[in-house]
Amino acid sequence: GQQLNQSPQSMFIQEGEDVSMNCTSSSIFNTWLWYKQDPGEGPVLLIALYKAGELTSNGRLTAQFGITRKDSFLNISASIPSDVGIYFCAGRRYGGSQGNLIFGKGTKLSVKP
Amino acid sequence: NAGVTQTPKFQVLKTGQSMTLQCAQDMNHEYMSWYRQDPGMGLRLIHYSVGAGITDQGEVPNGYNVSRSTTEDFPLRLLSAAPSQTSVYFCASSYSGRETQYFGPGTRLLVL
């Protein structure tokens, strides 16, 4: 089935560092979403993007809808310990089944020992 | 609002047993869906519903049944559990299929 390639799979952060992750698809999407999941919890929506080229911020988080409509990026500035968790991208294709979201496999953010 | 609620939080089943995972939302959302989350696989759509009385299959529907008799509830049924159905199950809802989805806390299922 359709897959999103999300990278990196995991990364270690040190407090204060900036973090970047991205998702790419072979299909064109009309919506990109970024979620964060804490252990034992359901995913929580961070940012939603609806137009190619759109750049949206939510506090220290900034996400962009790629101009090609096949990718999206999430940046976290000045990371803090509570940023630890798993970040998922999700996309909705043009012409796809109504509401059918496709999820990436996640980027696991951990604190450097 | 309680948002999206799921019960039970944990469940252990034996192979061949049946059970129903409950999902309810109090936000008057038309769209509801069920996902399973497995290590390294992300979230995969099992079934979804665009409104009461309407359901459709997602990416991995085999072994699961759903019904939508009310706007609020969207139960997921396992008729004959298999070890391959060991997973974490999430229910989600939104006003419409094009709006952002809100997830419940999940049900952790172990099939022995």
PDB file of C-alpha atoms in Angstrom:
ATOM      1  CA  GLY A   1       0.000   0.000   0.000  1.00  0.00           C
ATOM      2  CA  GLN A   2       0.863   3.665  -0.091  1.00  0.00           C
ATOM      3  CA  GLN A   3       3.666   4.582   2.277  1.00  0.00           C
ATOM      4  CA  LEU A   4       5.253   7.698   3.558  1.00  0.00           C
ATOM      5  CA  ASN A   5       8.992   7.737   4.051  1.00  0.00           C
ATOM      6  CA  GLN A   6       9.733   9.521   7.301  1.00  0.00           C
ATOM      7  CA  SER A   7      13.278  10.312   8.362  1.00  0.00           C
ATOM      8  CA  PRO A   8      15.226  10.058  10.458  1.00  0.00           C
ATOM      9  CA  GLN A   9      13.835   6.997  12.253  1.00  0.00           C
ATOM     10  CA  SER A  10      15.352   8.193  15.502  1.00  0.00           C
ATOM     11  CA  MET A  11      17.549  10.936  16.823  1.00  0.00           C
ATOM     12  CA  PHE A  12      19.123  12.070  20.041  1.00  0.00           C
ATOM     13  CA  ILE A  13      18.842  15.651  21.109  1.00  0.00           C
ATOM     14  CA  GLN A  14      20.636  17.828  23.569  1.00  0.00           C
ATOM     15  CA  GLU A  15      18.659  20.548  25.268  1.00  0.00           C
ATOM     16  CA  GLY A  16      18.826  23.715  23.213  1.00  0.00           C
ATOM     17  CA  GLU A  17      19.506  22.014  19.885  1.00  0.00           C
ATOM     18  CA  ASP A  18      17.344  22.482  16.807  1.00  0.00           C
ATOM     19  CA  VAL A  19      15.717  19.375  15.324  1.00  0.00           C
ATOM     20  CA  SER A  20      14.576  18.645  11.787  1.00  0.00           C
ATOM     21  CA  MET A  21      12.627  15.752  10.332  1.00  0.00           C
ATOM     22  CA  ASN A  22      10.794  15.171   7.070  1.00  0.00           C
ATOM     23  CA  CYS A  23       8.354  13.006   5.171  1.00  0.00           C
ATOM     24  CA  THR A  24       8.275  12.188   1.494  1.00  0.00           C
ATOM     25  CA  SER A  25       5.748  10.439  -0.698  1.00  0.00           C
ATOM     26  CA  SER A  26       5.575   9.179  -4.252  1.00  0.00           C
ATOM     27  CA  SER A  27       2.032  10.597  -4.505  1.00  0.00           C
ATOM     28  CA  ILE A  28       0.748  14.146  -4.348  1.00  0.00           C
ATOM     29  CA  PHE A  29      -0.988  15.004  -1.075  1.00  0.00           C
ATOM     30  CA  ASN A  30      -3.526  17.754  -0.390  1.00  0.00           C
ATOM     31  CA  THR A  31      -3.026  17.729   3.375  1.00  0.00           C
ATOM     32  CA  TRP A  32      -0.065  17.162   5.640  1.00  0.00           C
ATOM     33  CA  LEU A  33      -0.369  16.683   9.394  1.00  0.00           C
ATOM     34  CA  TRP A  34       2.228  16.352  12.124  1.00  0.00           C
ATOM     35  CA  TYR A  35       1.436  14.474  15.331  1.00  0.00           C
ATOM     36  CA  LYS A  36       3.362  13.796  18.541  1.00  0.00           C
ATOM     37  CA  GLN A  37       2.838  10.658  20.609  1.00  0.00           C
ATOM     38  CA  ASP A  38       3.965  10.304  24.221  1.00  0.00           C
ATOM     39  CA  PRO A  39       4.415   6.810  25.739  1.00  0.00           C
ATOM     40  CA  GLY A  40       1.080   5.176  26.509  1.00  0.00           C
ATOM     41  CA  GLU A  41      -0.921   7.939  24.853  1.00  0.00           C
ATOM     42  CA  GLY A  42      -2.638   8.531  21.543  1.00  0.00           C
ATOM     43  CA  PRO A  43      -1.144  10.863  18.919  1.00  0.00           C
ATOM     44  CA  VAL A  44      -1.816  14.562  19.457  1.00  0.00           C
ATOM     45  CA  LEU A  45      -2.037  16.941  16.519  1.00  0.00           C
ATOM     46  CA  LEU A  46       0.749  19.542  16.389  1.00  0.00           C
ATOM     47  CA  ILE A  47       0.369  21.260  13.028  1.00  0.00           C
ATOM     48  CA  ALA A  48      -1.942  20.916  10.002  1.00  0.00           C
ATOM     49  CA  LEU A  49      -0.980  22.093   6.499  1.00  0.00           C
ATOM     50  CA  TYR A  50      -3.439  22.488   3.626  1.00  0.00           C
ATOM     51  CA  LYS A  51      -1.651  24.382   0.827  1.00  0.00           C
ATOM     52  CA  ALA A  52       1.541  23.763  -1.109  1.00  0.00           C
ATOM     53  CA  GLY A  53       4.278  26.066   0.176  1.00  0.00           C
ATOM     54  CA  GLU A  54       2.417  26.770   3.416  1.00  0.00           C
ATOM     55  CA  LEU A  55       4.632  27.448   6.417  1.00  0.00           C
ATOM     56  CA  THR A  56       2.944  27.186   9.823  1.00  0.00           C
ATOM     57  CA  SER A  57       4.296  27.602  13.338  1.00  0.00           C
ATOM     58  CA  ASN A  58       3.084  26.374  16.706  1.00  0.00           C
ATOM     59  CA  GLY A  59       5.373  27.798  19.371  1.00  0.00           C
ATOM     60  CA  ARG A  60       8.848  26.372  18.796  1.00  0.00           C
ATOM     61  CA  LEU A  61       7.544  24.064  16.079  1.00  0.00           C
ATOM     62  CA  THR A  62       7.462  25.012  12.411  1.00  0.00           C
ATOM     63  CA  ALA A  63       6.191  22.822   9.586  1.00  0.00           C
ATOM     64  CA  GLN A  64       6.115  23.308   5.850  1.00  0.00           C
ATOM     65  CA  PHE A  65       4.028  21.822   3.051  1.00  0.00           C
ATOM     66  CA  GLY A  66       6.513  21.127   0.252  1.00  0.00           C
ATOM     67  CA  ILE A  67       6.017  22.925  -3.044  1.00  0.00           C
ATOM     68  CA  THR A  68       6.011  19.625  -4.935  1.00  0.00           C
ATOM     69  CA  ARG A  69       3.142  18.466  -2.648  1.00  0.00           C
ATOM     70  CA  LYS A  70       5.093  15.260  -2.098  1.00  0.00           C
ATOM     71  CA  ASP A  71       6.899  16.227   1.071  1.00  0.00           C
ATOM     72  CA  SER A  72       6.679  18.033   4.376  1.00  0.00           C
ATOM     73  CA  PHE A  73       9.146  19.161   7.008  1.00  0.00           C
ATOM     74  CA  LEU A  74       8.979  19.703  10.762  1.00  0.00           C
ATOM     75  CA  ASN A  75      11.486  21.764  12.681  1.00  0.00           C
ATOM     76  CA  ILE A  76      11.752  22.120  16.446  1.00  0.00           C
ATOM     77  CA  SER A  77      13.851  24.996  17.679  1.00  0.00           C
ATOM     78  CA  ALA A  78      15.707  25.119  20.995  1.00  0.00           C
ATOM     79  CA  SER A  79      14.610  21.624  22.067  1.00  0.00           C
ATOM     80  CA  ILE A  80      13.660  20.926  25.665  1.00  0.00           C
ATOM     81  CA  PRO A  81      13.345  17.583  27.521  1.00  0.00           C
ATOM     82  CA  SER A  82       9.562  17.445  27.078  1.00  0.00           C
ATOM     83  CA  ASP A  83      10.044  17.351  23.292  1.00  0.00           C
ATOM     84  CA  VAL A  84      10.997  13.690  23.708  1.00  0.00           C
ATOM     85  CA  GLY A  85       8.504  11.356  22.052  1.00  0.00           C
ATOM     86  CA  ILE A  86       7.563   9.961  18.673  1.00  0.00           C
ATOM     87  CA  TYR A  87       6.625  12.354  15.881  1.00  0.00           C
ATOM     88  CA  PHE A  88       4.430  11.144  13.038  1.00  0.00           C
ATOM     89  CA  CYS A  89       3.678  12.745   9.731  1.00  0.00           C
ATOM     90  CA  ALA A  90       0.390  11.934   8.029  1.00  0.00           C
ATOM     91  CA  GLY A  91      -0.908  12.826   4.623  1.00  0.00           C
ATOM     92  CA  ARG A  92      -4.114  12.738   2.661  1.00  0.00           C
ATOM     93  CA  ARG A  93      -3.973  12.102  -1.081  1.00  0.00           C
ATOM     94  CA  TYR A  94      -5.897  13.865  -3.788  1.00  0.00           C
ATOM     95  CA  GLY A  95      -8.711  11.572  -4.834  1.00  0.00           C
ATOM     96  CA  GLY A  96      -8.122   9.232  -1.913  1.00  0.00           C
ATOM     97  CA  SER A  97     -10.938   7.748   0.132  1.00  0.00           C
ATOM     98  CA  GLN A  98     -12.588  10.445   2.184  1.00  0.00           C
ATOM     99  CA  GLY A  99     -10.624  11.059   5.331  1.00  0.00           C
ATOM    100  CA  ASN A 100      -8.132   8.321   4.590  1.00  0.00           C
ATOM    101  CA  LEU A 101      -4.911   9.371   6.276  1.00  0.00           C
ATOM    102  CA  ILE A 102      -1.605   7.649   5.548  1.00  0.00           C
ATOM    103  CA  PHE A 103       0.958   7.731   8.361  1.00  0.00           C
ATOM    104  CA  GLY A 104       4.722   7.671   8.334  1.00  0.00           C
ATOM    105  CA  LYS A 105       6.510   5.215  10.622  1.00  0.00           C
ATOM    106  CA  GLY A 106       7.569   7.908  13.035  1.00  0.00           C
ATOM    107  CA  THR A 107      10.691   9.705  14.242  1.00  0.00           C
ATOM    108  CA  LYS A 108      11.658   8.851  17.796  1.00  0.00           C
ATOM    109  CA  LEU A 109      13.221  11.748  19.659  1.00  0.00           C
ATOM    110  CA  SER A 110      15.343  10.876  22.697  1.00  0.00           C
ATOM    111  CA  VAL A 111      17.603  12.876  24.988  1.00  0.00           C
ATOM    112  CA  LYS A 112      21.341  12.437  24.622  1.00  0.00           C
ATOM    113  CA  PRO A 113      22.772  10.541  27.582  1.00  0.00           C
TER     114      PRO A 113
ATOM    115  CA  ASN B   1     -16.025  17.336  26.635  1.00  0.00           C
ATOM    116  CA  ALA B   2     -14.408  13.982  27.290  1.00  0.00           C
ATOM    117  CA  GLY B   3     -13.177  13.891  23.682  1.00  0.00           C
ATOM    118  CA  VAL B   4     -12.512  10.405  22.325  1.00  0.00           C
ATOM    119  CA  THR B   5     -12.723   7.618  24.889  1.00  0.00           C
ATOM    120  CA  GLN B   6     -11.723   3.990  24.463  1.00  0.00           C
ATOM    121  CA  THR B   7     -12.357   0.929  26.601  1.00  0.00           C
ATOM    122  CA  PRO B   8     -10.788  -1.251  27.763  1.00  0.00           C
ATOM    123  CA  LYS B   9      -7.264   0.141  28.193  1.00  0.00           C
ATOM    124  CA  PHE B  10      -5.719  -3.331  28.280  1.00  0.00           C
ATOM    125  CA  GLN B  11      -6.979  -6.756  27.245  1.00  0.00           C
ATOM    126  CA  VAL B  12      -5.512 -10.245  27.056  1.00  0.00           C
ATOM    127  CA  LEU B  13      -7.276 -12.772  24.841  1.00  0.00           C
ATOM    128  CA  LYS B  14      -6.726 -16.364  23.902  1.00  0.00           C
ATOM    129  CA  THR B  15      -6.605 -17.340  20.250  1.00  0.00           C
ATOM    130  CA  GLY B  16     -10.126 -17.803  18.924  1.00  0.00           C
ATOM    131  CA  GLN B  17     -11.843 -15.630  21.504  1.00  0.00           C
ATOM    132  CA  SER B  18     -14.004 -12.731  20.433  1.00  0.00           C
ATOM    133  CA  MET B  19     -14.254  -9.267  21.879  1.00  0.00           C
ATOM    134  CA  THR B  20     -15.382  -5.733  21.127  1.00  0.00           C
ATOM    135  CA  LEU B  21     -13.232  -2.652  21.532  1.00  0.00           C
ATOM    136  CA  GLN B  22     -15.359   0.347  22.407  1.00  0.00           C
ATOM    137  CA  CYS B  23     -14.906   3.878  21.104  1.00  0.00           C
ATOM    138  CA  ALA B  24     -17.075   6.887  21.872  1.00  0.00           C
ATOM    139  CA  GLN B  25     -16.837  10.610  21.179  1.00  0.00           C
ATOM    140  CA  ASP B  26     -18.933  13.476  22.503  1.00  0.00           C
ATOM    141  CA  MET B  27     -17.924  16.116  19.961  1.00  0.00           C
ATOM    142  CA  ASN B  28     -20.677  15.319  17.439  1.00  0.00           C
ATOM    143  CA  HIS B  29     -18.057  14.270  14.902  1.00  0.00           C
ATOM    144  CA  GLU B  30     -19.356  12.575  11.774  1.00  0.00           C
ATOM    145  CA  TYR B  31     -16.123  10.837  10.857  1.00  0.00           C
ATOM    146  CA  MET B  32     -14.635   8.055  13.006  1.00  0.00           C
ATOM    147  CA  SER B  33     -11.874   5.568  12.322  1.00  0.00           C
ATOM    148  CA  TRP B  34      -9.887   2.715  13.826  1.00  0.00           C
ATOM    149  CA  TYR B  35      -6.121   2.305  13.493  1.00  0.00           C
ATOM    150  CA  ARG B  36      -3.682  -0.285  14.723  1.00  0.00           C
ATOM    151  CA  GLN B  37      -0.145   0.599  15.714  1.00  0.00           C
ATOM    152  CA  ASP B  38       2.629  -1.961  15.547  1.00  0.00           C
ATOM    153  CA  PRO B  39       6.346  -1.403  16.252  1.00  0.00           C
ATOM    154  CA  GLY B  40       8.093   0.004  13.203  1.00  0.00           C
ATOM    155  CA  MET B  41       4.853   0.162  11.200  1.00  0.00           C
ATOM    156  CA  GLY B  42       3.322   3.448  12.212  1.00  0.00           C
ATOM    157  CA  LEU B  43      -0.478   3.660  12.242  1.00  0.00           C
ATOM    158  CA  ARG B  44      -2.539   1.673   9.753  1.00  0.00           C
ATOM    159  CA  LEU B  45      -6.212   2.275   9.038  1.00  0.00           C
ATOM    160  CA  ILE B  46      -8.511  -0.692   9.753  1.00  0.00           C
ATOM    161  CA  HIS B  47     -12.033   0.644   9.143  1.00  0.00           C
ATOM    162  CA  TYR B  48     -13.661   4.046   9.055  1.00  0.00           C
ATOM    163  CA  SER B  49     -17.117   5.589   9.040  1.00  0.00           C
ATOM    164  CA  VAL B  50     -18.289   8.861   7.503  1.00  0.00           C
ATOM    165  CA  GLY B  51     -21.528   8.885   9.463  1.00  0.00           C
ATOM    166  CA  ALA B  52     -24.103   6.767  11.255  1.00  0.00           C
ATOM    167  CA  GLY B  53     -24.972   3.705   9.202  1.00  0.00           C
ATOM    168  CA  ILE B  54     -21.988   4.055   6.843  1.00  0.00           C
ATOM    169  CA  THR B  55     -18.710   2.162   7.172  1.00  0.00           C
ATOM    170  CA  ASP B  56     -15.856   1.308   4.833  1.00  0.00           C
ATOM    171  CA  GLN B  57     -12.639  -0.670   4.852  1.00  0.00           C
ATOM    172  CA  GLY B  58      -9.204   0.795   5.356  1.00  0.00           C
ATOM    173  CA  GLU B  59      -5.785  -0.633   4.644  1.00  0.00           C
ATOM    174  CA  VAL B  60      -5.926  -3.678   6.977  1.00  0.00           C
ATOM    175  CA  PRO B  61      -9.598  -4.692   7.513  1.00  0.00           C
ATOM    176  CA  ASN B  62      -9.282  -8.497   7.605  1.00  0.00           C
ATOM    177  CA  GLY B  63     -10.304 -10.053  10.910  1.00  0.00           C
ATOM    178  CA  TYR B  64     -12.219  -6.984  12.073  1.00  0.00           C
ATOM    179  CA  ASN B  65     -15.844  -5.871  11.852  1.00  0.00           C
ATOM    180  CA  VAL B  66     -17.373  -2.491  12.609  1.00  0.00           C
ATOM    181  CA  SER B  67     -20.799  -0.913  12.800  1.00  0.00           C
ATOM    182  CA  ARG B  68     -22.005   2.648  13.336  1.00  0.00           C
ATOM    183  CA  SER B  69     -25.526   2.743  14.729  1.00  0.00           C
ATOM    184  CA  THR B  70     -25.087   6.148  16.392  1.00  0.00           C
ATOM    185  CA  THR B  71     -22.940   9.217  15.753  1.00  0.00           C
ATOM    186  CA  GLU B  72     -21.229   8.803  19.132  1.00  0.00           C
ATOM    187  CA  ASP B  73     -20.121   5.160  19.061  1.00  0.00           C
ATOM    188  CA  PHE B  74     -17.932   3.134  16.717  1.00  0.00           C
ATOM    189  CA  PRO B  75     -17.119  -0.331  18.154  1.00  0.00           C
ATOM    190  CA  LEU B  76     -14.489  -2.610  16.638  1.00  0.00           C
ATOM    191  CA  ARG B  77     -15.150  -6.349  16.806  1.00  0.00           C
ATOM    192  CA  LEU B  78     -12.669  -9.190  16.672  1.00  0.00           C
ATOM    193  CA  LEU B  79     -14.696 -12.308  15.887  1.00  0.00           C
ATOM    194  CA  SER B  80     -11.884 -14.838  16.350  1.00  0.00           C
ATOM    195  CA  ALA B  81      -8.723 -13.315  17.760  1.00  0.00           C
ATOM    196  CA  ALA B  82      -5.347 -14.310  16.351  1.00  0.00           C
ATOM    197  CA  PRO B  83      -1.840 -13.600  17.698  1.00  0.00           C
ATOM    198  CA  SER B  84      -1.244 -11.371  14.647  1.00  0.00           C
ATOM    199  CA  GLN B  85      -3.864  -9.027  16.086  1.00  0.00           C
ATOM    200  CA  THR B  86      -1.691  -8.248  19.094  1.00  0.00           C
ATOM    201  CA  SER B  87      -1.301  -4.506  18.772  1.00  0.00           C
ATOM    202  CA  VAL B  88      -2.289  -1.126  20.129  1.00  0.00           C
ATOM    203  CA  TYR B  89      -5.610   0.069  18.736  1.00  0.00           C
ATOM    204  CA  PHE B  90      -6.508   3.735  18.374  1.00  0.00           C
ATOM    205  CA  CYS B  91      -9.846   5.264  17.604  1.00  0.00           C
ATOM    206  CA  ALA B  92     -10.019   8.741  16.052  1.00  0.00           C
ATOM    207  CA  SER B  93     -12.743  11.196  15.086  1.00  0.00           C
ATOM    208  CA  SER B  94     -13.209  14.443  13.178  1.00  0.00           C
ATOM    209  CA  TYR B  95     -16.037  16.685  11.959  1.00  0.00           C
ATOM    210  CA  SER B  96     -15.532  15.442   8.451  1.00  0.00           C
ATOM    211  CA  GLY B  97     -13.002  13.337   6.633  1.00  0.00           C
ATOM    212  CA  ARG B  98     -11.127  16.473   5.640  1.00  0.00           C
ATOM    213  CA  GLU B  99     -10.681  17.851   9.131  1.00  0.00           C
ATOM    214  CA  THR B 100      -7.918  16.959  11.524  1.00  0.00           C
ATOM    215  CA  GLN B 101      -8.525  13.832  13.543  1.00  0.00           C
ATOM    216  CA  TYR B 102      -8.453  13.557  17.319  1.00  0.00           C
ATOM    217  CA  PHE B 103      -7.207  10.292  18.810  1.00  0.00           C
ATOM    218  CA  GLY B 104      -8.300   8.335  21.843  1.00  0.00           C
ATOM    219  CA  PRO B 105      -5.803   6.996  24.410  1.00  0.00           C
ATOM    220  CA  GLY B 106      -5.625   3.523  22.845  1.00  0.00           C
ATOM    221  CA  THR B 107      -6.399  -0.086  23.767  1.00  0.00           C
ATOM    222  CA  ARG B 108      -3.471  -2.459  24.225  1.00  0.00           C
ATOM    223  CA  LEU B 109      -4.429  -5.961  23.097  1.00  0.00           C
ATOM    224  CA  LEU B 110      -2.416  -9.135  23.613  1.00  0.00           C
ATOM    225  CA  VAL B 111      -3.581 -12.332  21.918  1.00  0.00           C
ATOM    226  CA  LEU B 112      -1.953 -15.485  23.241  1.00  0.00           C
TER     227      LEU B 112
END
